[in-house]
Amino acid sequence: ALSFLVVSCPCALVISIPLSFFAGIGGASKEGVLIKGSNYLETLSQVKTVVFDKTGTLTQGVFEVSAVHHSPMAQEKLLEYAALAECASSHPISKSLQKAAGGALDRSRVTDIQEHSGRGVTAVVDGVAVAAGNGKLMEELGVAWHECHSVGTIVHIAVNGEYAGHIVISDVEKPHSRDAIAALKAAGVTKTVMLTGDAEPVAKAVSAELGIDEYHAGLLPGDKVDQIEKLLAAKKPKEMLAFVGDGINDAPVLSRVDVGIAMGALGSDAAIEAADVVLMDDDPAKIALAMRIARRTKSIVYQNIVFALAIKAVCLLLGALGIANMWAAIFADVGVMVLAVLNATRALYTKDLTKK
């Protein structure tokens, strides 16, 4: 009876299973991936659909003005108007306009700045009403605007209610983005999706370049949530969906999906707070690595469960028949626990996973 009681003690399960998850989280943190809990680590192992925001996630968010089109005024004046209207924003596009206009600007020249979420800004510069944003902002203001066939982010400018031209701003892809998409597919991800507020030509070009399965362009922050809801409704019950983003507008989506992944270096505080996983160096290639770590950790957990239960079942049977003595019972309790703990520590070592 004492042997039976000792064998039935669940020490191996109680200690080794949480330890396996802690080791997996520790191994991921050594690779620059912060996972906020064991439940997120387990969910990450089941991800089949990965949705990306574009700017700052798949691209560097380093924008440069590449062209100015359809401008009845001098290009320098148009850039100055656009930069001053955007001077209160920290968005990479705003910074690129300020850089193209010549750096430091006198903000005292600007009043009545109003930000239109997902569309642009309006302001009064030197007493002149200036609007800078996308085509939706121009339509709201009743300004007739011209389409641009160049690939890039298009900032349309209106001065005193009249169309003044548009500025083409180009973004740069992150060096590992294409490899990151390929690694995700190799890791078992069946669908990759890109959501962006950029125009259709930009989204199409980027998705084709990176090998993304599906994209949705011209989205406002609220539209991204709607697209995520559609993707969540379409997935199978045991398949998980992850979203990768970096901006403050991505926070609602990050908190809605099964696993939210944020960029930790350049990402906004709101995105990092809402996310379940944080990539400390903003490298999207680390997502596939985190999934491999999660899957191996889950495999180690199952190994410990099966091993502990199998040994205990055998010893319980032998103990009930009077064959197993107290030494066998101690092995089935303490011995199995020690072996399970040693197996759990394997999740700490990730060098072999980084080579895949």
Coordinates of C-alpha atoms in Angstrom, one line a residue:
A1 CA 0.0 0.0 0.0
L2 CA 2.9 2.4 0.8
S3 CA 4.6 1.6 -2.5
F4 CA 1.3 2.2 -4.3
L5 CA 0.9 5.6 -2.5
V6 CA 4.5 6.6 -3.4
V7 CA 4.2 5.7 -7.0
S8 CA 0.9 7.6 -7.4
C9 CA 2.5 10.9 -6.3
P10 CA 2.3 13.3 -9.4
C11 CA 5.7 15.0 -8.7
A12 CA 7.1 14.3 -12.2
L13 CA 4.1 15.9 -13.9
V14 CA 3.7 18.8 -11.5
I15 CA 7.3 19.9 -11.8
S16 CA 8.4 18.9 -15.3
I17 CA 5.5 20.3 -17.4
P18 CA 5.7 23.9 -16.1
L19 CA 9.5 23.6 -16.2
S20 CA 9.4 22.6 -19.9
F21 CA 7.4 25.7 -20.7
F22 CA 9.7 27.9 -18.6
A23 CA 12.7 26.5 -20.4
G24 CA 11.1 27.1 -23.8
I25 CA 10.3 30.7 -22.9
G26 CA 13.9 31.1 -21.7
G27 CA 15.3 29.5 -24.8
A28 CA 13.2 31.9 -27.0
S29 CA 14.3 34.9 -24.9
K30 CA 18.0 34.1 -25.6
E31 CA 17.2 34.3 -29.3
G32 CA 15.6 37.8 -28.9
V33 CA 12.0 36.6 -28.8
L34 CA 10.0 37.6 -25.6
I35 CA 7.0 35.3 -25.1
K36 CA 4.7 36.6 -22.3
G37 CA 3.4 33.2 -21.1
S38 CA 3.3 29.4 -21.5
N39 CA -0.2 29.6 -23.0
Y40 CA 1.0 31.8 -25.8
L41 CA 4.0 29.5 -26.4
E42 CA 1.6 26.6 -26.8
T43 CA -0.7 28.6 -29.1
L44 CA 2.3 29.6 -31.2
S45 CA 3.0 26.0 -31.9
Q46 CA -0.4 25.7 -33.6
V47 CA -0.3 28.7 -35.8
K48 CA -1.2 28.0 -39.5
T49 CA -2.0 31.6 -40.7
V50 CA 0.3 34.6 -40.2
V51 CA -1.0 38.1 -41.0
F52 CA 1.5 40.9 -41.4
D53 CA 1.2 44.7 -41.3
K54 CA 3.5 46.1 -44.0
T55 CA 5.2 49.3 -42.9
G56 CA 7.8 48.7 -40.1
T57 CA 7.1 44.9 -40.1
L58 CA 8.0 43.6 -43.6
T59 CA 9.6 46.9 -44.6
Q60 CA 12.1 49.0 -42.7
G61 CA 9.8 52.0 -42.4
V62 CA 12.6 54.1 -43.9
F63 CA 10.9 56.3 -46.4
E64 CA 12.5 58.6 -49.0
V65 CA 10.8 61.1 -51.3
S66 CA 11.4 59.7 -54.8
A67 CA 9.3 62.1 -57.0
V68 CA 6.9 65.1 -57.0
H69 CA 4.2 65.0 -59.7
H70 CA 1.5 67.3 -61.1
S71 CA 2.6 70.3 -59.1
P72 CA 1.6 73.8 -60.4
M73 CA 3.9 75.3 -57.7
A74 CA 7.7 74.9 -57.2
Q75 CA 8.6 71.4 -55.8
E76 CA 10.5 72.9 -52.9
K77 CA 7.4 74.9 -51.8
L78 CA 5.1 71.9 -52.1
L79 CA 7.5 69.8 -50.0
E80 CA 7.7 72.6 -47.4
Y81 CA 3.9 72.8 -47.2
A82 CA 3.6 69.0 -46.8
A83 CA 6.4 68.8 -44.2
L84 CA 5.0 71.6 -42.1
A85 CA 1.5 70.1 -42.2
E86 CA 3.0 66.8 -41.0
C87 CA 5.5 68.3 -38.5
A88 CA 3.6 67.2 -35.4
S89 CA 3.6 63.5 -36.5
S90 CA 6.3 61.0 -35.7
H91 CA 5.2 58.6 -38.5
P92 CA 8.1 57.6 -40.8
I93 CA 6.3 59.2 -43.8
S94 CA 6.2 62.5 -42.0
K95 CA 9.9 62.2 -41.1
S96 CA 10.7 61.6 -44.8
L97 CA 8.8 64.7 -45.8
Q98 CA 10.6 66.8 -43.2
K99 CA 14.0 65.4 -44.4
A100 CA 13.2 66.2 -48.0
A101 CA 12.1 69.7 -47.1
G102 CA 15.5 70.4 -45.6
G103 CA 15.4 69.2 -42.0
A104 CA 14.6 71.6 -39.2
L105 CA 11.3 73.5 -39.7
D106 CA 9.7 76.4 -37.8
R107 CA 6.7 74.9 -36.2
S108 CA 5.4 78.3 -35.1
R109 CA 4.3 78.7 -38.7
V110 CA 1.7 75.9 -38.3
T111 CA -1.6 76.1 -36.5
D112 CA -4.9 74.1 -36.3
I113 CA -3.3 70.7 -37.0
Q114 CA -5.9 68.0 -37.3
E115 CA -5.1 64.3 -37.8
H116 CA -7.5 62.2 -39.8
S117 CA -6.9 58.6 -38.8
G118 CA -5.7 56.5 -41.8
R119 CA -6.2 59.3 -44.2
G120 CA -3.7 62.2 -43.4
V121 CA -3.6 65.6 -41.8
T122 CA -4.9 69.1 -42.3
A123 CA -3.3 72.3 -41.0
V124 CA -2.9 76.0 -41.5
V125 CA 0.6 77.0 -42.7
D126 CA 1.4 80.7 -42.9
G127 CA -2.4 81.3 -42.9
V128 CA -2.9 78.9 -45.8
A129 CA -5.1 75.8 -45.5
V130 CA -3.0 72.7 -46.3
A131 CA -4.1 69.1 -46.5
A132 CA -1.7 66.2 -46.9
G133 CA -2.9 62.6 -47.2
N134 CA -4.3 59.9 -49.4
G135 CA -7.1 59.9 -51.9
K136 CA -9.7 59.3 -49.3
L137 CA -8.8 62.6 -47.5
M138 CA -9.0 64.5 -50.8
E139 CA -12.5 63.0 -51.5
E140 CA -13.6 64.1 -48.0
L141 CA -12.4 67.6 -48.7
G142 CA -14.0 67.7 -52.1
V143 CA -10.7 68.1 -53.9
A144 CA -10.3 66.5 -57.4
W145 CA -7.0 64.6 -57.3
H146 CA -4.9 62.7 -59.9
E147 CA -4.0 59.0 -59.8
C148 CA -0.3 58.2 -59.7
H149 CA 1.1 55.1 -61.5
S150 CA 4.4 55.1 -59.6
V151 CA 4.9 52.4 -57.1
G152 CA 5.2 53.8 -53.6
T153 CA 3.2 55.7 -50.9
I154 CA 1.4 58.6 -52.5
V155 CA 0.8 61.8 -50.4
H156 CA -1.6 64.1 -52.1
I157 CA -1.4 67.8 -51.3
A158 CA -4.2 70.4 -51.4
V159 CA -3.6 74.1 -50.8
N160 CA -6.5 76.4 -50.1
G161 CA -8.9 73.7 -51.3
E162 CA -7.1 73.3 -54.7
Y163 CA -5.1 70.3 -55.7
A164 CA -1.4 71.1 -55.7
G165 CA 0.1 67.8 -56.7
H166 CA 1.3 64.6 -55.0
I167 CA 4.6 63.3 -53.6
V168 CA 5.8 59.7 -54.1
I169 CA 7.5 58.1 -51.1
S170 CA 9.2 54.8 -51.4
D171 CA 9.8 52.3 -48.6
V172 CA 12.6 49.7 -48.3
E173 CA 12.0 46.0 -47.6
K174 CA 13.8 44.5 -44.6
P175 CA 16.7 42.3 -45.8
H176 CA 15.2 39.1 -44.2
S177 CA 11.6 39.5 -45.0
R178 CA 11.6 37.2 -48.1
D179 CA 13.5 34.6 -46.1
A180 CA 11.1 35.0 -43.2
I181 CA 8.1 34.2 -45.4
A182 CA 9.8 31.1 -46.9
A183 CA 10.8 30.0 -43.4
L184 CA 7.3 30.3 -42.2
K185 CA 6.0 28.1 -45.0
A186 CA 8.7 25.6 -44.3
A187 CA 7.7 25.6 -40.6
G188 CA 4.1 24.6 -41.5
V189 CA 2.3 27.9 -42.0
T190 CA -0.3 27.3 -44.7
K191 CA -1.3 31.0 -45.4
T192 CA 0.4 34.3 -45.2
V193 CA -1.6 37.6 -45.5
M194 CA -0.5 41.3 -45.7
L195 CA -2.7 44.1 -44.5
T196 CA -1.7 47.7 -45.4
G197 CA -3.1 51.2 -45.8
D198 CA -1.0 51.7 -48.9
A199 CA -2.5 51.8 -52.4
E200 CA -3.1 48.6 -54.4
P201 CA 0.0 48.9 -56.7
V202 CA 2.3 49.1 -53.7
A203 CA 0.7 46.2 -51.9
K204 CA 0.7 44.1 -55.0
A205 CA 4.4 44.8 -55.7
V206 CA 5.5 44.0 -52.1
S207 CA 3.4 40.8 -51.8
A208 CA 4.7 39.5 -55.1
E209 CA 8.3 40.3 -54.2
L210 CA 8.1 38.6 -50.8
G211 CA 6.0 35.6 -51.9
I212 CA 2.9 36.5 -49.7
D213 CA -0.2 34.5 -50.5
E214 CA -2.8 37.2 -50.0
Y215 CA -3.0 41.0 -49.5
H216 CA -5.5 43.7 -48.7
A217 CA -4.7 47.3 -49.5
G218 CA -6.1 50.7 -48.7
L219 CA -7.2 49.7 -45.2
L220 CA -8.0 52.1 -42.4
P221 CA -7.2 50.8 -38.8
G222 CA -10.8 49.7 -38.4
D223 CA -10.7 47.9 -41.7
K224 CA -7.8 45.8 -40.5
V225 CA -9.9 44.5 -37.6
D226 CA -12.7 43.6 -40.0
Q227 CA -10.3 41.7 -42.2
I228 CA -8.9 39.8 -39.1
E229 CA -12.5 38.9 -38.1
K230 CA -13.1 37.4 -41.6
L231 CA -9.8 35.4 -41.4
L232 CA -10.7 34.2 -37.8
A233 CA -14.1 33.1 -39.0
A234 CA -12.6 31.2 -42.0
K235 CA -9.9 29.2 -40.1
K236 CA -10.4 25.7 -38.7
P237 CA -11.0 25.3 -35.0
K238 CA -7.6 23.9 -34.0
E239 CA -5.7 26.2 -36.4
M240 CA -4.4 29.4 -34.8
L241 CA -3.9 32.8 -36.4
A242 CA -1.0 35.2 -35.6
F243 CA -0.8 38.9 -36.5
V244 CA 2.5 40.8 -36.7
G245 CA 2.5 44.6 -36.4
D246 CA 4.4 47.5 -34.9
G247 CA 2.2 50.6 -34.9
I248 CA -0.2 52.1 -32.4
N249 CA -3.0 51.4 -34.9
D250 CA -2.2 47.7 -34.8
A251 CA -2.9 47.4 -31.0
P252 CA -6.6 46.5 -31.5
V253 CA -5.7 43.7 -33.9
L254 CA -2.9 42.4 -31.8
S255 CA -5.2 41.9 -28.9
R256 CA -7.9 40.3 -31.0
V257 CA -6.0 37.5 -32.7
D258 CA -4.9 34.1 -31.2
V259 CA -1.3 35.3 -31.0
G260 CA -0.2 38.9 -31.4
I261 CA 3.4 39.5 -32.3
A262 CA 5.0 43.0 -32.0
M263 CA 8.2 44.6 -33.1
G264 CA 10.1 45.5 -29.9
A265 CA 12.8 47.8 -31.2
L266 CA 10.9 50.4 -33.2
G267 CA 7.3 49.3 -32.3
S268 CA 5.0 51.6 -30.4
D269 CA 4.4 51.1 -26.7
A270 CA 0.8 50.3 -27.3
A271 CA 1.6 47.5 -29.8
I272 CA 4.2 46.0 -27.4
E273 CA 1.7 46.1 -24.5
A274 CA -1.1 44.5 -26.5
A275 CA 1.1 41.7 -28.1
D276 CA 1.7 38.2 -26.7
V277 CA 5.1 37.8 -28.3
V278 CA 7.7 40.6 -28.9
L279 CA 10.6 40.4 -31.4
M280 CA 13.3 42.4 -29.7
D281 CA 15.3 43.1 -32.8
D282 CA 12.4 43.6 -35.3
D283 CA 13.6 40.6 -37.4
P284 CA 10.5 38.8 -38.9
A285 CA 12.7 35.8 -39.5
K286 CA 12.5 35.1 -35.7
I287 CA 8.8 34.3 -36.1
A288 CA 9.6 30.9 -37.7
L289 CA 12.3 30.3 -35.1
A290 CA 9.8 31.0 -32.3
M291 CA 7.4 28.5 -33.8
R292 CA 10.1 25.8 -34.0
I293 CA 11.0 26.5 -30.3
A294 CA 7.3 26.3 -29.3
R295 CA 6.7 23.0 -31.2
R296 CA 9.8 21.4 -29.7
T297 CA 8.8 22.6 -26.2
K298 CA 5.3 21.1 -26.7
S299 CA 6.9 17.9 -27.9
I300 CA 9.1 17.7 -24.8
V301 CA 6.0 18.3 -22.6
Y302 CA 4.2 15.4 -24.2
Q303 CA 7.3 13.2 -23.9
N304 CA 7.4 13.9 -20.1
I305 CA 3.7 13.2 -19.7
V306 CA 3.8 9.9 -21.6
F307 CA 7.1 8.8 -19.9
A308 CA 5.9 9.6 -16.4
L309 CA 2.4 8.1 -16.8
A310 CA 3.8 4.9 -18.5
I311 CA 6.4 4.2 -15.8
K312 CA 3.9 4.9 -13.0
A313 CA 1.3 2.7 -14.6
V314 CA 3.7 -0.2 -14.8
C315 CA 4.9 0.3 -11.2
L316 CA 1.3 0.6 -9.9
L317 CA 0.4 -2.7 -11.6
L318 CA 3.5 -4.4 -10.2
G319 CA 2.9 -2.9 -6.8
A320 CA -0.7 -4.1 -6.8
L321 CA 0.5 -7.6 -7.6
G322 CA 3.1 -7.3 -4.8
I323 CA 6.1 -7.6 -7.1
A324 CA 7.4 -4.0 -6.9
N325 CA 9.1 -3.0 -3.7
M326 CA 9.7 0.4 -2.2
W327 CA 12.9 1.0 -4.2
A328 CA 10.9 0.6 -7.4
A329 CA 8.3 3.0 -6.0
I330 CA 10.9 5.6 -5.2
F331 CA 12.3 5.3 -8.8
A332 CA 8.8 5.7 -10.2
D333 CA 8.4 8.9 -8.1
V334 CA 11.7 10.7 -7.6
G335 CA 13.7 8.9 -10.4
V336 CA 11.1 9.7 -13.0
M337 CA 10.8 13.3 -11.8
V338 CA 14.6 13.8 -12.2
L339 CA 14.6 12.3 -15.7
A340 CA 11.6 14.4 -16.7
V341 CA 13.3 17.6 -15.4
L342 CA 16.5 16.8 -17.3
N343 CA 14.5 16.2 -20.4
A344 CA 12.7 19.6 -19.8
T345 CA 16.0 21.5 -19.8
R346 CA 16.5 20.5 -23.5
A347 CA 14.1 23.3 -24.3
L348 CA 16.7 25.8 -23.2
Y349 CA 19.1 24.9 -26.0
T350 CA 18.1 26.4 -29.4
K351 CA 21.3 26.4 -31.4
D352 CA 20.2 23.5 -33.5
L353 CA 16.9 25.3 -34.3
T354 CA 18.6 28.5 -35.4
K355 CA 20.4 26.6 -38.2
K356 CA 17.2 25.4 -39.9

